[in-house]
XYZ file of C-alpha atoms in Angstrom:
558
model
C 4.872 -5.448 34.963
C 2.137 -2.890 35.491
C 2.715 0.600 37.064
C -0.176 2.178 39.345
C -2.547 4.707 38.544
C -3.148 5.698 42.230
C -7.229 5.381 41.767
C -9.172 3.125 44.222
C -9.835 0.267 41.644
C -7.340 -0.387 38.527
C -8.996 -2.782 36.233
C -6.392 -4.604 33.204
C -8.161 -6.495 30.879
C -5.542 -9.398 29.402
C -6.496 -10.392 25.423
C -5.014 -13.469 24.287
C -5.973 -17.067 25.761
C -9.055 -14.895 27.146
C -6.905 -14.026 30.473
C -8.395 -11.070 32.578
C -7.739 -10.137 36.294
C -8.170 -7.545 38.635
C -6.008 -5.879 40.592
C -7.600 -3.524 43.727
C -5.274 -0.793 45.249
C -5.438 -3.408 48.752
C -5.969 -6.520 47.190
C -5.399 -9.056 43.628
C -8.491 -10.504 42.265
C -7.879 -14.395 41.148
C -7.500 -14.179 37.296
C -9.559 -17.624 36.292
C -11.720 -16.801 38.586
C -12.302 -13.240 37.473
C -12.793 -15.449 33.190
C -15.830 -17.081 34.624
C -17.617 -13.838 36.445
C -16.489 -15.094 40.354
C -14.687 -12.600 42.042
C -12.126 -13.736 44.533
C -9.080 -12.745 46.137
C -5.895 -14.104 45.138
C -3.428 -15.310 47.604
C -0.588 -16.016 45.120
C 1.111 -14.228 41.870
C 1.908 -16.453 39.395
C 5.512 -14.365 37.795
C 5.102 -16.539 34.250
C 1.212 -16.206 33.699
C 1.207 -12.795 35.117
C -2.476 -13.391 36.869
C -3.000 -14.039 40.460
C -4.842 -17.233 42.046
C -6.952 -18.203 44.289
C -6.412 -21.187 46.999
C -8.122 -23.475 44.740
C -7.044 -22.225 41.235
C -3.109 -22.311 42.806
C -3.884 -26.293 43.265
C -5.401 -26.575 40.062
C -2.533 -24.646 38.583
C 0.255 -26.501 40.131
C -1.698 -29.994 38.690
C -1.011 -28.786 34.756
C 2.149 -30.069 33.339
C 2.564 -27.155 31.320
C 2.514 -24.423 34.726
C 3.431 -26.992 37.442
C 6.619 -25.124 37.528
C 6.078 -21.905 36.751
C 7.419 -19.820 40.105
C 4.591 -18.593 42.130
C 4.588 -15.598 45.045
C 2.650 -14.257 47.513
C 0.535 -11.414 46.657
C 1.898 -9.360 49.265
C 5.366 -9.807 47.497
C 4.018 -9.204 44.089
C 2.544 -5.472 45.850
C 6.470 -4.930 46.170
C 7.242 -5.416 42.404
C 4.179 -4.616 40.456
C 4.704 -0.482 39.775
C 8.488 -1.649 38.372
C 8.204 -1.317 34.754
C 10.089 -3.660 32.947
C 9.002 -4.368 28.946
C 8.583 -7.952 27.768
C 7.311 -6.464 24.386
C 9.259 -5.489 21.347
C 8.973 -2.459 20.630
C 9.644 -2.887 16.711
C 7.011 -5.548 16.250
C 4.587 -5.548 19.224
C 5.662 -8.961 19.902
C 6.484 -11.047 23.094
C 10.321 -11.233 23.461
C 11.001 -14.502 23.294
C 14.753 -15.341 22.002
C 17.624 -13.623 22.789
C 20.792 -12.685 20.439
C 24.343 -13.497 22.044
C 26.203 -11.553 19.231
C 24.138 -8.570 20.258
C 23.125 -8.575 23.697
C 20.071 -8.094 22.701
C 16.212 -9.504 23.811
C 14.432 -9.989 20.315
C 10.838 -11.644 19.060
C 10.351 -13.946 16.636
C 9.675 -10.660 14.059
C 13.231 -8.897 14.746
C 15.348 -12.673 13.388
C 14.498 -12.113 9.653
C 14.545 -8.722 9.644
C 17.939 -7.642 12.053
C 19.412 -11.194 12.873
C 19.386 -13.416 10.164
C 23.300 -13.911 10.365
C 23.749 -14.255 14.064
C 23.891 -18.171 14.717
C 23.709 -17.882 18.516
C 20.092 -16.414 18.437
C 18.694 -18.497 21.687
C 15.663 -18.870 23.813
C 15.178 -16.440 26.243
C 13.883 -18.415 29.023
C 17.160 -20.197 28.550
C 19.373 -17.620 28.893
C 17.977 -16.150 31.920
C 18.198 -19.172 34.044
C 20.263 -18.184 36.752
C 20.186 -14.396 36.411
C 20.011 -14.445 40.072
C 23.563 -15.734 40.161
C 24.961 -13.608 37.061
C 27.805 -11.593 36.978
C 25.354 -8.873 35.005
C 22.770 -8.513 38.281
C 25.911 -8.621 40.613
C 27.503 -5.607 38.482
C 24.580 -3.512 38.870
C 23.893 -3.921 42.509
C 27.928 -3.028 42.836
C 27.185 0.004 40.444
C 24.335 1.219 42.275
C 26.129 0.968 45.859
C 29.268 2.664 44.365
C 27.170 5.633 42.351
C 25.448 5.478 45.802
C 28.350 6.273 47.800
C 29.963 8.806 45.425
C 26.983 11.229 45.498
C 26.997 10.390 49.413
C 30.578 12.090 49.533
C 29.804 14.510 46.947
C 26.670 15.531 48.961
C 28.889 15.875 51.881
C 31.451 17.563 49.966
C 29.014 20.744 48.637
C 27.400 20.565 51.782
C 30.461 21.469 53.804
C 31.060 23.986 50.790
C 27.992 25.354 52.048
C 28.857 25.781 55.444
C 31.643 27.645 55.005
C 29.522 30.331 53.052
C 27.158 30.666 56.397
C 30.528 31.946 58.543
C 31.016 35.595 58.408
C 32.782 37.974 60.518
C 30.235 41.137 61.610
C 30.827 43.963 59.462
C 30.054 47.410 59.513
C 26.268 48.387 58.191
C 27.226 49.171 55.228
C 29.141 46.394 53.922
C 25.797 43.788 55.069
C 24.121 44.871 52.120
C 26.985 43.584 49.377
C 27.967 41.053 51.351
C 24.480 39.319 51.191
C 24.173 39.970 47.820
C 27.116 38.209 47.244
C 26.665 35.294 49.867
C 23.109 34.698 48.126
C 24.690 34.585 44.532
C 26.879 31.653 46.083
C 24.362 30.040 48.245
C 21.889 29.885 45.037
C 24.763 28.232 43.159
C 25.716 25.599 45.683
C 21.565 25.069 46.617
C 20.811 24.137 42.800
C 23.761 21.740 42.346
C 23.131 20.018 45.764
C 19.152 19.847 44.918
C 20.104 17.670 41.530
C 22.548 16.058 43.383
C 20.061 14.932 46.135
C 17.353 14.185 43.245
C 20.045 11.834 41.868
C 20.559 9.943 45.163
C 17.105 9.409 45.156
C 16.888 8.149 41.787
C 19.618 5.838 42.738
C 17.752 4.716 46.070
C 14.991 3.877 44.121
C 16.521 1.633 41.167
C 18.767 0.078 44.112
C 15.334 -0.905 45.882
C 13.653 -2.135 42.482
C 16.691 -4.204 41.840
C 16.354 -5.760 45.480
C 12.721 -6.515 44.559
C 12.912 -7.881 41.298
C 16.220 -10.255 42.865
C 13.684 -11.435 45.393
C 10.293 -11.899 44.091
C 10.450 -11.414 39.821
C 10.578 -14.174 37.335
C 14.071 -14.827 35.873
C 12.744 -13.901 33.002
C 11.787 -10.322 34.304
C 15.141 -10.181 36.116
C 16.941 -10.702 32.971
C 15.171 -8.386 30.925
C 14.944 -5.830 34.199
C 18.678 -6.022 35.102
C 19.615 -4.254 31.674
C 17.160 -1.932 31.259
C 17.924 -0.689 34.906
C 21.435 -0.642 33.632
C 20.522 1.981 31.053
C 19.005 4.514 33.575
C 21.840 3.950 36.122
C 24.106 4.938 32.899
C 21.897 7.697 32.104
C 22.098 9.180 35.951
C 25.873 8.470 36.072
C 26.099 10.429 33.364
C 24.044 12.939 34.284
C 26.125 13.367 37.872
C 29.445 13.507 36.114
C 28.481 16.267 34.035
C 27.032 18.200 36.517
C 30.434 18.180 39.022
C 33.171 18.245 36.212
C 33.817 22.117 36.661
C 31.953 23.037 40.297
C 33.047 26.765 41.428
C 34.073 26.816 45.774
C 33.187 30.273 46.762
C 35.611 31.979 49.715
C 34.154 35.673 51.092
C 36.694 37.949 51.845
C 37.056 41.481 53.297
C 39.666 43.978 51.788
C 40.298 46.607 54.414
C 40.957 49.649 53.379
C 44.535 50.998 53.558
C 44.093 53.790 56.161
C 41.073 51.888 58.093
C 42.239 52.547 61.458
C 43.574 55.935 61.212
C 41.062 57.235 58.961
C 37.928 55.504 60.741
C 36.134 58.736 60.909
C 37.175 59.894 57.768
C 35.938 57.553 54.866
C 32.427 56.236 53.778
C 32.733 52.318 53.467
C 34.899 49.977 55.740
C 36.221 48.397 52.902
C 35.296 46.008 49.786
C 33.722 42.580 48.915
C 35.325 40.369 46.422
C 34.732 36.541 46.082
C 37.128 34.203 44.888
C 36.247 31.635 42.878
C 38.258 28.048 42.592
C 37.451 25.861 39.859
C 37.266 22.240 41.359
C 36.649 18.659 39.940
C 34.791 16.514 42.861
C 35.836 12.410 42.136
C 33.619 10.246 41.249
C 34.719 6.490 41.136
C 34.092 4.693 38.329
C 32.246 1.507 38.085
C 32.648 -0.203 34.850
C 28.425 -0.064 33.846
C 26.750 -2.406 31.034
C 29.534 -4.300 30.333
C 29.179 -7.703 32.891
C 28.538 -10.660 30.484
C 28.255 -8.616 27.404
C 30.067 -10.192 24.254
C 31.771 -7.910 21.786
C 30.109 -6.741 18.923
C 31.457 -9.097 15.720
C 32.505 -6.310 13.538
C 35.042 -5.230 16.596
C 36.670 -8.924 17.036
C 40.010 -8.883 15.619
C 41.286 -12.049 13.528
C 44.613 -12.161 15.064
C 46.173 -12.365 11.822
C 45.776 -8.512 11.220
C 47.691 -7.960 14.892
C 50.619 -5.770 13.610
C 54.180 -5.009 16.095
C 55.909 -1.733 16.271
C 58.644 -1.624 18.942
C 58.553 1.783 20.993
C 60.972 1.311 23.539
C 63.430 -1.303 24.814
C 65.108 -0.675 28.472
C 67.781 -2.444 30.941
C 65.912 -2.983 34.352
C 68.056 -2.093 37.180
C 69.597 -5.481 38.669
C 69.679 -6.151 42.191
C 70.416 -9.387 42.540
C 72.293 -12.247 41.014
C 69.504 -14.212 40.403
C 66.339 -12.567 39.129
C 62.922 -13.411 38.060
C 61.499 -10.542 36.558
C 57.445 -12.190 37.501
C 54.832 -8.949 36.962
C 54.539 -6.020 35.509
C 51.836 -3.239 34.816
C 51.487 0.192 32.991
C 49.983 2.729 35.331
C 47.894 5.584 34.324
C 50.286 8.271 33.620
C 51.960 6.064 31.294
C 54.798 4.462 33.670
C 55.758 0.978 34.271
C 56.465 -0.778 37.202
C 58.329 -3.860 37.323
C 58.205 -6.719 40.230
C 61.269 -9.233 40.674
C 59.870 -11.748 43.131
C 63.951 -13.250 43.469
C 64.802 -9.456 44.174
C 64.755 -7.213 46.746
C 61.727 -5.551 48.358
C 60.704 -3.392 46.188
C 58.908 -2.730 43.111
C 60.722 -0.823 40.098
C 59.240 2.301 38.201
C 60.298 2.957 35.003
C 58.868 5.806 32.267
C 57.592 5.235 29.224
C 61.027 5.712 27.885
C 62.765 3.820 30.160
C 64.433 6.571 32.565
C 63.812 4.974 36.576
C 62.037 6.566 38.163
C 62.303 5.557 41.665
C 61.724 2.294 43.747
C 58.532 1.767 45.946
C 59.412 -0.280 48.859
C 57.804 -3.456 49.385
C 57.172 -5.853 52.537
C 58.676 -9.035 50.591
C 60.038 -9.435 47.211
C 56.623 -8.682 45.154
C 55.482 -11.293 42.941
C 52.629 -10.440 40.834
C 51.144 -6.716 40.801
C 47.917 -4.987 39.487
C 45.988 -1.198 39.083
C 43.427 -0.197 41.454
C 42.898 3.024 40.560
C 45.148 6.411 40.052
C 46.882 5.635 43.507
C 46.738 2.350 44.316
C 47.650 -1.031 43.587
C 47.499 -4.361 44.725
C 50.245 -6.474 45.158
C 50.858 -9.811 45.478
C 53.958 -11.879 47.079
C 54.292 -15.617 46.071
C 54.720 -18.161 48.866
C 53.810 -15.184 51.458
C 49.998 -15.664 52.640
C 48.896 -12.360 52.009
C 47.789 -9.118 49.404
C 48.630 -5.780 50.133
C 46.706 -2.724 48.479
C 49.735 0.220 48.248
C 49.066 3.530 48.015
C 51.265 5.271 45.540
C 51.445 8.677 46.758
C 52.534 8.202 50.061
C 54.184 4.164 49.743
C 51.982 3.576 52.691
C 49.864 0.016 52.875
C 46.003 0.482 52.933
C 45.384 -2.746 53.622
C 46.616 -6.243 54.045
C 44.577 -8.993 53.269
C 45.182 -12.156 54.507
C 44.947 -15.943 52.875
C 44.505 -19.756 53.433
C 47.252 -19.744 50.582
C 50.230 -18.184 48.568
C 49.310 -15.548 46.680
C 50.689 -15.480 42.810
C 49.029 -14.018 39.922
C 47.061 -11.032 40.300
C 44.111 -9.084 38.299
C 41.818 -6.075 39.239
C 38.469 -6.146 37.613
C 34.850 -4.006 38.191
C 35.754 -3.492 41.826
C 37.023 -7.065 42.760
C 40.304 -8.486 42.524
C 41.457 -11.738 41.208
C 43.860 -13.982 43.094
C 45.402 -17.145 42.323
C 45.304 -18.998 45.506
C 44.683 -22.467 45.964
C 42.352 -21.672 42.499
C 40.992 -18.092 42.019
C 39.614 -16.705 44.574
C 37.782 -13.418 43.803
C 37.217 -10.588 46.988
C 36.371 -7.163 46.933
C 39.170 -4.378 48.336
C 37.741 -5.050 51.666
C 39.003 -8.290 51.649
C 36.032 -9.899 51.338
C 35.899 -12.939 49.898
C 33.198 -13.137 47.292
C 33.877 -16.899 45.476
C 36.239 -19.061 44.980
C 36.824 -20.968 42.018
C 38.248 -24.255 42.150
C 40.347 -24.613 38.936
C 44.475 -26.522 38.714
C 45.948 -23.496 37.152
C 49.488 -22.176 36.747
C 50.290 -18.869 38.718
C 49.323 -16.160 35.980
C 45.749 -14.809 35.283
C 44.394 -11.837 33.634
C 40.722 -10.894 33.552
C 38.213 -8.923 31.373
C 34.385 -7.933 32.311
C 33.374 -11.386 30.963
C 36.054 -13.519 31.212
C 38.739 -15.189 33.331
C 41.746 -16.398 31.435
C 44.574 -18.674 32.851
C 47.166 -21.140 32.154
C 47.574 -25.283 32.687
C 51.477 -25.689 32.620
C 51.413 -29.246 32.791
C 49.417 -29.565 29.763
C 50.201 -26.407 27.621
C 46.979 -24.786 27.789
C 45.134 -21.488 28.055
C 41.659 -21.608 29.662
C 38.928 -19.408 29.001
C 36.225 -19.222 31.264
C 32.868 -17.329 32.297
C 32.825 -15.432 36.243
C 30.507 -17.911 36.908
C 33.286 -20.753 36.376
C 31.632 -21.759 33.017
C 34.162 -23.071 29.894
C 34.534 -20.730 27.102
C 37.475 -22.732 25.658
C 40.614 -24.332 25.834
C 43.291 -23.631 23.516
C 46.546 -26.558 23.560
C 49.706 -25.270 21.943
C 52.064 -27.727 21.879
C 55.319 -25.490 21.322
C 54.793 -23.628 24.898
C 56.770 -25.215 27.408
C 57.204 -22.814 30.534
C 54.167 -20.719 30.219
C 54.468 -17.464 32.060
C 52.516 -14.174 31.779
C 49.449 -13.882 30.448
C 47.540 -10.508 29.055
C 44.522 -10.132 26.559
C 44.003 -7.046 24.078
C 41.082 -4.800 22.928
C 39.840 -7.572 21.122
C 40.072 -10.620 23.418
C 42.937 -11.873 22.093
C 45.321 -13.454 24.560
C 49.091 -13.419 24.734
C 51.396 -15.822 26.809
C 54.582 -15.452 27.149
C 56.794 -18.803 27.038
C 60.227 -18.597 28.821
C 61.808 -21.631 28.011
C 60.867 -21.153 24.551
C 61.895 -17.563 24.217
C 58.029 -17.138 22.199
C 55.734 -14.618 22.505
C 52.173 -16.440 21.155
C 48.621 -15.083 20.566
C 45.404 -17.033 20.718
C 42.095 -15.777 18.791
C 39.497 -14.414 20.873
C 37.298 -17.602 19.924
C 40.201 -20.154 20.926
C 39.829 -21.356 17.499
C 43.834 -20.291 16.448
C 46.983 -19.281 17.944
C 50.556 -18.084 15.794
C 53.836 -17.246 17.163
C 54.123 -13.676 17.056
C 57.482 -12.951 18.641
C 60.903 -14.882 19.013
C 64.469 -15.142 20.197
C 65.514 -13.248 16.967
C 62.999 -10.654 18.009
C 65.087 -10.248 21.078
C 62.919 -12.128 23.519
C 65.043 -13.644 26.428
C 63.218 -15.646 28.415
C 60.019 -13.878 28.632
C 58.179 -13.529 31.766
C 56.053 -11.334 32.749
C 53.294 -9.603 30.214
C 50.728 -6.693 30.195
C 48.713 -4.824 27.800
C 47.495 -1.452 28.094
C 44.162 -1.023 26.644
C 44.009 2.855 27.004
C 47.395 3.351 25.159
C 47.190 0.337 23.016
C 50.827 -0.790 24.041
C 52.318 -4.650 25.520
C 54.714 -4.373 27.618
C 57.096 -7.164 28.006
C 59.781 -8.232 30.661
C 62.131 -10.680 30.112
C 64.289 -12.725 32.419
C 67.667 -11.230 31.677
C 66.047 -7.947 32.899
C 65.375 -6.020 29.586
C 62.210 -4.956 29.007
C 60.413 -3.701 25.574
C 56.974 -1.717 24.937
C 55.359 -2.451 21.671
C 52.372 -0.224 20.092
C 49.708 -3.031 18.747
C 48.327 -1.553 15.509
């Protein structure tokens, strides 16, 4: 891509295979055209050769075998993506990028493979892997983290705005106290002004990548999407960042007037009406996070864990309240603060909170007996209920339902993931907290899922299998272990391993991250009693694990 200079005329000259074109501040010149001395106007871009054509070189273009299919555009959509930098250059070698290393997420030219990648076996070509960036979890990420950075400085924005409102009301004071009191008001006012000036700048910022990823979607080469899409990333990170710093400790400023004691009796007698003192109150504005630079990125090697060196330590095993002769203890999840809550879908209506030491804590009332459950955020949840054609996102503080979302069909497992939510139903069906439903993929699964940025996992009962698969519905691997019988709940760790819990066979298994190897990590003498319902806490490193009988245990994974 090429950025403008803003003169009149903007001349590149292209060396290698003797390429040159033209490119006017109204108009493209054609670029074989422009090799043999003719100047004419192109009328399409070709996004491969990087040159424009005229009407006869785009015939003579699309009659080569080798750039038949290359993707060409108007030159009045190239004018919408042509000041959108994106490198195609190494900038270690000077090199085209032309491969592209899985192991690191990383584009790389044919000088970087000796030197930095020697070991990695999955070094590809990177015309291969960006086929179908337009469809990629990574592109559909970063529009999601744009619009959601987008919408937190919107409220933020608002939120110091109204801040500095409330500066602009004051009560009219005697003369003498004007003086201070603008002194004071400006102080404030300057405060507010600067942090709502890099605020705005950062909406802008925002504006602007969210535009140049709309362009590059619509008119780039996949190629240039690929490559565009992360380095996009980086500066959305960068601004993020930026943002959060900025509004981690942001001051609210409240005017007052202390009257003086004897003000109305003494009116005549004293100097000043009284004295100006601003209070200060430290506050943190939200900002909701959007997991960034993460969609389809694989974990570095060195942090994959062999799940050989997975090591137990029980922390805490509990009674679950029983109410009900017949229970089925079917989800469970660790919420922020570090307590548990507990659904028992042949229970009553409600879910069960327990603490991290197993004291209840209370009981959050439910619609129907809650089936499968999973974190939103610090106050809500999402929750689903079996046979019952329908979600419900709970909010925590006040047990009051945000929204119901309705289905074609019963809703079991459950998982929350980058702002969408995971639902077996009828297959997986993935929607965003709206309710909208963004894809559905048709796969015969069991009724237990868990998700991580990359990756769906789920589980075949009929044929003792684990499934791993890609958000675009692509197979990672399949993992048979014939010793699971009734498989159950289903969680993965730091290091995509993934443990099922077996309730027939009392067994607690784990399967490598690769789906290469799988060992029995826990058993009946272990105290496992029919297993049901699993979940692993990345942030606190702990599985929790509820069994049938209506114990439940919290391990630390070391």
């Amino acid at each position: 891509m090429y950025t403008g200079t803003g003169d009149k005329t903007r001349e590149i000259l292209r060396v290698g295979k003797h390429r040159r074109y033209t490119i006017m501040s109204d108009c493209i010149r054609c670029g074989p055209c422009g090799y043999a001395d003719n100047t004419r106007n192109a009328e399409k871009w070709c996004t491969v050769c990087e040159e424009g054509l005229c009407t006869d070189c785009e015939q003579v273009h699309k009659s080569i075998k080798t750039t038949r299919n290359h993707r060409l555009i108007s030159t009045d959509d190239f004018q919408q993506i042509k000041n959108i930098s994106i490198s195609l250059t190494c900038k270690d070698h000077n090199k085209t990028l032309e491969l592209y290393c899985k192991t690191h997420d990383v584009a790389v030219c044919l000088g970087c493979v000796p030197s930095h990648h020697r070991a990695c076996y999955d070094v590809i070509p990177l015309d291969k892997t960006a086929e179908n960036t337009k469809n990629s979890t990574a592109l559909a990420d970063l529009e999601d983290t744009l619009t959601i950075a987008s919408q937190n400085l919107e409220q933020i924005i608002n939120d110091r705005s109204a801040a500095l409102k409330n500066l602009d009301v004051r009560d009219e004071l005697e003369q003498k106290l004007l003086l201070e009191l603008d002194t004071q008001h400006g102080k404030c006012k300057s405060g507010l002004s600067k942090l709502l000036n890099r605020l705005k700048n950062s909406e802008q910022n925002l504006n602007s990548l969210k535009e140049q990823t709309s362009q590059l979607k619509s008119f780039a080469s996949d190629i240039q999407l690929f490559l565009g899409t992360r380095q996009i990333n980086k500066t959305v990170l960068k601004e993020v960042k930026s943002v959060k710093e900025g509004i981690k400790s942001v001051p609210n400023y409240e005017v007052n007037l202390q009257l003086h004691t004897a003000i109305i009796a003494l009116m005549n007698e004293i100097d000043q009406l009284g004295e100006i003192s601003v209070t200060e109150n430290i506050t943190c504005l939200p900002f909701k996070e959007a997991k960034l630079d993460q969609a389809q990125k694989q974990l570095p090697v060195q942090e994959l864990n062999n799940i050989n060196n997975i090591k137990f330590r029980l922390r805490k095993k509990f009674d679950v309240e029983r109410h009900c002769y017949y229970m089925w203890r079917s989800g469970c999840t660790m919420l922020p603060n570090g307590n548990v809550l507990i659904a028992d879908y042949q229970g009553s209506k409600i879910l069960m909170e327990y603490s991290k030491d197993g004291k209840h804590i209370r009981d959050i009332p439910c619609s129907r007996p809650p089936f499968d459950l999973t974190v939103i955020d610090h106050d809500r949840i999402a929750v689903t209920y079996g046979d019952n054609k329908y979600v419900e996102i709970l909010n925590l503080k006040n047990n009051i339902v945000e929204r119901k979302l309705k289905s074609d069909n019963d809703c079991y497992g459950i998982s929350y993931q980058d702002t969408k939510l995971f639902i077996i139903s009828g297959g997986i069906v993935i929607r965003d907290i709206t309710g909208k439903v963004l894809k559905t993929l048709t796969v015969d699964c069991g009724k237990y899922l868990e998700t991580t940025v990359d990756r769906i996992y789920y589980t075949v009962r009929n044929d003792h299998t684990v499934h791993c698969i890609s958000m675009a519905d692509e197979e990672i691997w399949v993992h048979k272990v014939e010793s699971l019988i009734d498989l159950k709940g289903i969680t993965v760790d730091d290091h995509q391993n993934v443990f099922i819990a077996d309730q027939d066979s009392n067994l607690l298994t784990v399967i490598q991250y690769d789906g290469k190897a799988s060992k029995t990590l826990l058993t009946e003498t272990d105290g496992l009693d029919k297993p049901s319902a699993l979940h692993y806490n990345k942030d606190k490193k702990m599985l929790l694990i509820c069994n049938q009988n209506g114990s439940a245990a919290l391990y630390n994974l070391e």
